[in-house]
Amino acid sequence: MYYQTSNNSQFMQDEDLLYTILADLKRTVREYTTATTESSCPTVRQMFTQLTNDTLRMQGDLYNLMKQLNMYSTSSKALRQDVDKSIQDARNLQQKNRQFVQQKTSAMGQYAQASNPYQQQQSSQNPYYM
Amino acid sequence: MQSNQMQAITGKELEYIVDSISNEDLLIKQCAATAAATQNPTIQQACQQYIRSLDHHIDLLVQAIQQHQPLAPTSPQQ
């Protein structure tokens, strides 16, 4: 244990100090992401993309450090029944979504369907696209 | 960065860069304060690494402003 509970002279506990840094790294990542999407100049966008990735890496490193030091408790594990239900709900949603897309695109004619490389690529690579 | 991609910076981009410099500045101060307060050498070392990375971020942000400086109009444009 690094904590010296009797040491009241310490400004703040290590855990609290690191948590404030972690929280600000998370906030900074969000702001860099927004800045990236709002950039007009390609070089500025490239810089914000790089800063987003690097700040995300730092946030992950700090999270891992805090976890190693038992300073961060993750939320409890999701129950199997909840996981199963989420999968079923997602598949139902996807099925309805495909029907919607089918309804909207069926009137586009054979040319539009034949020239849709995205659909063809997905169906050949992903077993879920049947 | 490729100079042929360079465009004059917008007011919004400049605000994001300036805000980002403030964010990095605050993070550096937090890391320095944590490194000074803790007695855990692992935390001290990590904070010092973060400070170097964050300081490099400020360099990138300032360089971006400097690179766009010659392209900035001297009077308001439509």
CSV table of C-alpha atoms in Angstrom, one decimal:
chain,number,residue,atom,x,y,z
A,1,MET,CA,0.0,0.0,0.0
A,2,TYR,CA,1.4,3.3,-1.0
A,3,TYR,CA,-1.3,5.2,0.9
A,4,GLN,CA,-0.2,6.6,4.2
A,5,THR,CA,-3.6,7.3,5.8
A,6,SER,CA,-1.9,8.9,8.7
A,7,ASN,CA,-0.1,11.4,6.4
A,8,ASN,CA,-2.7,14.2,6.4
A,9,SER,CA,-0.2,16.6,4.9
A,10,GLN,CA,-0.5,15.1,1.4
A,11,PHE,CA,-2.5,17.5,-0.8
A,12,MET,CA,-4.7,14.7,-2.2
A,13,GLN,CA,-4.5,10.9,-2.4
A,14,ASP,CA,-2.7,9.4,-5.4
A,15,GLU,CA,-5.9,7.9,-6.6
A,16,ASP,CA,-7.8,11.2,-6.6
A,17,LEU,CA,-4.9,13.0,-8.3
A,18,LEU,CA,-4.7,10.3,-11.1
A,19,TYR,CA,-8.4,10.3,-11.5
A,20,THR,CA,-8.5,14.0,-12.2
A,21,ILE,CA,-5.8,13.5,-14.9
A,22,LEU,CA,-7.7,10.6,-16.4
A,23,ALA,CA,-11.0,12.6,-16.5
A,24,ASP,CA,-9.2,15.5,-18.2
A,25,LEU,CA,-7.6,13.2,-20.7
A,26,LYS,CA,-11.0,11.8,-21.5
A,27,ARG,CA,-12.4,15.3,-21.9
A,28,THR,CA,-9.5,16.3,-24.1
A,29,VAL,CA,-9.9,13.2,-26.4
A,30,ARG,CA,-13.6,14.3,-26.9
A,31,GLU,CA,-12.6,17.8,-27.7
A,32,TYR,CA,-9.9,16.6,-30.2
A,33,THR,CA,-12.5,14.4,-31.9
A,34,THR,CA,-14.8,17.3,-32.2
A,35,ALA,CA,-12.0,19.6,-33.5
A,36,THR,CA,-11.1,16.9,-36.1
A,37,THR,CA,-14.6,16.7,-37.4
A,38,GLU,CA,-14.9,20.5,-37.5
A,39,SER,CA,-11.6,21.1,-39.3
A,40,SER,CA,-11.6,22.5,-42.8
A,41,CYS,CA,-7.8,22.6,-43.6
A,42,PRO,CA,-6.5,19.0,-44.3
A,43,THR,CA,-3.3,19.7,-42.4
A,44,VAL,CA,-5.2,20.9,-39.3
A,45,ARG,CA,-7.5,17.8,-39.5
A,46,GLN,CA,-4.4,15.6,-39.8
A,47,MET,CA,-2.9,17.2,-36.7
A,48,PHE,CA,-6.1,16.9,-34.7
A,49,THR,CA,-6.4,13.2,-35.8
A,50,GLN,CA,-2.9,12.6,-34.6
A,51,LEU,CA,-3.5,14.4,-31.3
A,52,THR,CA,-6.8,12.4,-30.8
A,53,ASN,CA,-5.0,9.1,-31.2
A,54,ASP,CA,-2.1,10.1,-29.0
A,55,THR,CA,-4.3,11.4,-26.2
A,56,LEU,CA,-6.4,8.3,-26.5
A,57,ARG,CA,-3.2,6.2,-26.1
A,58,MET,CA,-2.2,8.2,-23.0
A,59,GLN,CA,-5.7,7.8,-21.5
A,60,GLY,CA,-5.5,4.0,-22.1
A,61,ASP,CA,-2.0,3.8,-20.5
A,62,LEU,CA,-3.2,5.7,-17.4
A,63,TYR,CA,-6.3,3.6,-17.1
A,64,ASN,CA,-4.1,0.4,-17.2
A,65,LEU,CA,-1.7,1.9,-14.6
A,66,MET,CA,-4.6,2.7,-12.2
A,67,LYS,CA,-6.0,-0.7,-12.8
A,68,GLN,CA,-2.7,-2.3,-11.9
A,69,LEU,CA,-2.6,-0.2,-8.7
A,70,ASN,CA,-6.1,-1.2,-7.8
A,71,MET,CA,-7.3,2.4,-8.1
A,72,TYR,CA,-10.0,1.8,-10.7
A,73,SER,CA,-12.9,-0.5,-10.3
A,74,THR,CA,-14.7,-1.5,-13.5
A,75,SER,CA,-18.5,-1.9,-13.5
A,76,SER,CA,-19.9,-5.3,-12.7
A,77,LYS,CA,-20.0,-7.9,-15.4
A,78,ALA,CA,-23.1,-8.0,-17.7
A,79,LEU,CA,-25.3,-11.1,-17.1
A,80,ARG,CA,-25.5,-13.7,-19.9
A,81,GLN,CA,-29.3,-13.2,-20.3
A,82,ASP,CA,-28.7,-9.5,-20.9
A,83,VAL,CA,-26.0,-10.2,-23.4
A,84,ASP,CA,-28.2,-12.8,-25.2
A,85,LYS,CA,-31.1,-10.3,-25.3
A,86,SER,CA,-28.8,-7.5,-26.7
A,87,ILE,CA,-27.7,-9.9,-29.5
A,88,GLN,CA,-31.3,-10.8,-30.3
A,89,ASP,CA,-32.5,-7.2,-30.2
A,90,ALA,CA,-29.6,-6.1,-32.5
A,91,ARG,CA,-30.3,-8.8,-35.0
A,92,ASN,CA,-34.0,-7.9,-35.1
A,93,LEU,CA,-33.1,-4.3,-35.6
A,94,GLN,CA,-30.7,-5.2,-38.3
A,95,GLN,CA,-33.3,-7.3,-40.0
A,96,LYS,CA,-35.8,-4.5,-40.0
A,97,ASN,CA,-33.2,-2.1,-41.2
A,98,ARG,CA,-32.4,-4.3,-44.2
A,99,GLN,CA,-36.0,-4.5,-45.1
A,100,PHE,CA,-36.2,-0.7,-44.9
A,101,VAL,CA,-33.2,-0.4,-47.2
A,102,GLN,CA,-34.6,-3.0,-49.5
A,103,GLN,CA,-37.9,-1.1,-49.8
A,104,LYS,CA,-36.1,2.2,-50.4
A,105,THR,CA,-33.6,0.9,-53.0
A,106,SER,CA,-35.7,-1.7,-54.9
A,107,ALA,CA,-37.2,1.2,-56.9
A,108,MET,CA,-33.8,2.4,-58.0
A,109,GLY,CA,-33.5,-0.2,-60.7
A,110,GLN,CA,-31.0,-2.8,-61.7
A,111,TYR,CA,-28.4,-0.3,-62.6
A,112,ALA,CA,-28.2,1.0,-59.1
A,113,GLN,CA,-28.1,-2.4,-57.6
A,114,ALA,CA,-25.5,-3.7,-60.0
A,115,SER,CA,-23.2,-0.8,-59.4
A,116,ASN,CA,-23.3,-1.0,-55.6
A,117,PRO,CA,-19.8,-2.4,-54.8
A,118,TYR,CA,-20.3,-1.9,-51.1
A,119,GLN,CA,-23.1,-4.4,-50.9
A,120,GLN,CA,-21.2,-6.9,-53.0
A,121,GLN,CA,-18.0,-6.6,-51.0
A,122,GLN,CA,-19.9,-7.0,-47.7
A,123,SER,CA,-21.7,-10.0,-48.8
A,124,SER,CA,-18.5,-11.8,-49.8
A,125,GLN,CA,-16.6,-10.9,-46.7
A,126,ASN,CA,-19.0,-11.0,-43.8
A,127,PRO,CA,-21.0,-14.1,-43.0
A,128,TYR,CA,-23.7,-12.0,-41.4
A,129,TYR,CA,-24.5,-10.4,-44.7
A,130,MET,CA,-26.6,-13.1,-46.3
B,1,MET,CA,2.4,17.9,-43.5
B,2,GLN,CA,2.2,18.7,-47.2
B,3,SER,CA,2.4,22.4,-48.0
B,4,ASN,CA,0.1,22.0,-51.1
B,5,GLN,CA,-2.7,21.0,-48.7
B,6,MET,CA,-2.3,24.1,-46.6
B,7,GLN,CA,-5.3,26.4,-46.5
B,8,ALA,CA,-5.8,29.6,-44.5
B,9,ILE,CA,-7.0,28.6,-41.0
B,10,THR,CA,-10.6,29.4,-40.1
B,11,GLY,CA,-11.6,31.2,-36.9
B,12,LYS,CA,-13.2,28.1,-35.6
B,13,GLU,CA,-10.0,26.0,-36.2
B,14,LEU,CA,-7.9,28.7,-34.4
B,15,GLU,CA,-10.3,28.6,-31.4
B,16,TYR,CA,-10.0,24.8,-31.2
B,17,ILE,CA,-6.2,25.0,-31.3
B,18,VAL,CA,-6.1,27.7,-28.6
B,19,ASP,CA,-8.5,25.8,-26.4
B,20,SER,CA,-6.4,22.6,-27.0
B,21,ILE,CA,-3.3,24.4,-25.8
B,22,SER,CA,-5.1,25.4,-22.6
B,23,ASN,CA,-6.2,21.8,-22.1
B,24,GLU,CA,-2.6,20.5,-22.6
B,25,ASP,CA,-1.3,23.2,-20.2
B,26,LEU,CA,-3.7,22.2,-17.5
B,27,LEU,CA,-2.9,18.5,-18.0
B,28,ILE,CA,0.8,19.2,-17.7
B,29,LYS,CA,0.2,21.1,-14.4
B,30,GLN,CA,-1.9,18.3,-13.0
B,31,CYS,CA,0.8,15.7,-13.9
B,32,ALA,CA,3.6,17.9,-12.4
B,33,ALA,CA,1.5,18.4,-9.2
B,34,THR,CA,0.8,14.6,-9.0
B,35,ALA,CA,4.5,13.7,-9.6
B,36,ALA,CA,5.4,16.1,-6.8
B,37,ALA,CA,2.8,14.9,-4.3
B,38,THR,CA,3.1,11.1,-4.7
B,39,GLN,CA,5.7,8.9,-3.1
B,40,ASN,CA,5.0,6.1,-5.6
B,41,PRO,CA,8.0,6.0,-8.1
B,42,THR,CA,5.8,4.3,-10.8
B,43,ILE,CA,3.3,7.1,-10.7
B,44,GLN,CA,6.2,9.7,-10.7
B,45,GLN,CA,7.7,8.1,-13.8
B,46,ALA,CA,4.4,7.8,-15.6
B,47,CYS,CA,3.6,11.5,-14.9
B,48,GLN,CA,7.0,12.5,-16.3
B,49,GLN,CA,6.4,10.6,-19.5
B,50,TYR,CA,3.0,12.2,-19.8
B,51,ILE,CA,4.5,15.7,-19.3
B,52,ARG,CA,6.9,15.0,-22.2
B,53,SER,CA,4.1,13.8,-24.5
B,54,LEU,CA,1.8,16.7,-23.5
B,55,ASP,CA,4.6,19.3,-24.1
B,56,HIS,CA,5.1,17.8,-27.5
B,57,HIS,CA,1.4,18.3,-28.2
B,58,ILE,CA,1.7,22.0,-27.4
B,59,ASP,CA,4.7,22.1,-29.9
B,60,LEU,CA,2.5,20.6,-32.6
B,61,LEU,CA,-0.4,23.0,-31.9
B,62,VAL,CA,1.9,26.1,-31.9
B,63,GLN,CA,3.6,24.9,-35.0
B,64,ALA,CA,0.2,24.6,-36.7
B,65,ILE,CA,-0.6,28.2,-35.9
B,66,GLN,CA,2.8,29.3,-37.1
B,67,GLN,CA,2.5,27.4,-40.4
B,68,HIS,CA,-0.8,29.1,-41.1
B,69,GLN,CA,0.4,32.5,-40.1
B,70,PRO,CA,1.5,33.7,-43.6
B,71,LEU,CA,-1.8,32.6,-45.1
B,72,ALA,CA,-4.0,34.6,-42.7
B,73,PRO,CA,-5.6,37.6,-44.3
B,74,THR,CA,-4.9,41.0,-42.7
B,75,SER,CA,-8.4,42.2,-43.1
B,76,PRO,CA,-11.8,40.5,-42.7
B,77,GLN,CA,-12.8,38.4,-45.8
B,78,GLN,CA,-16.3,37.5,-47.1
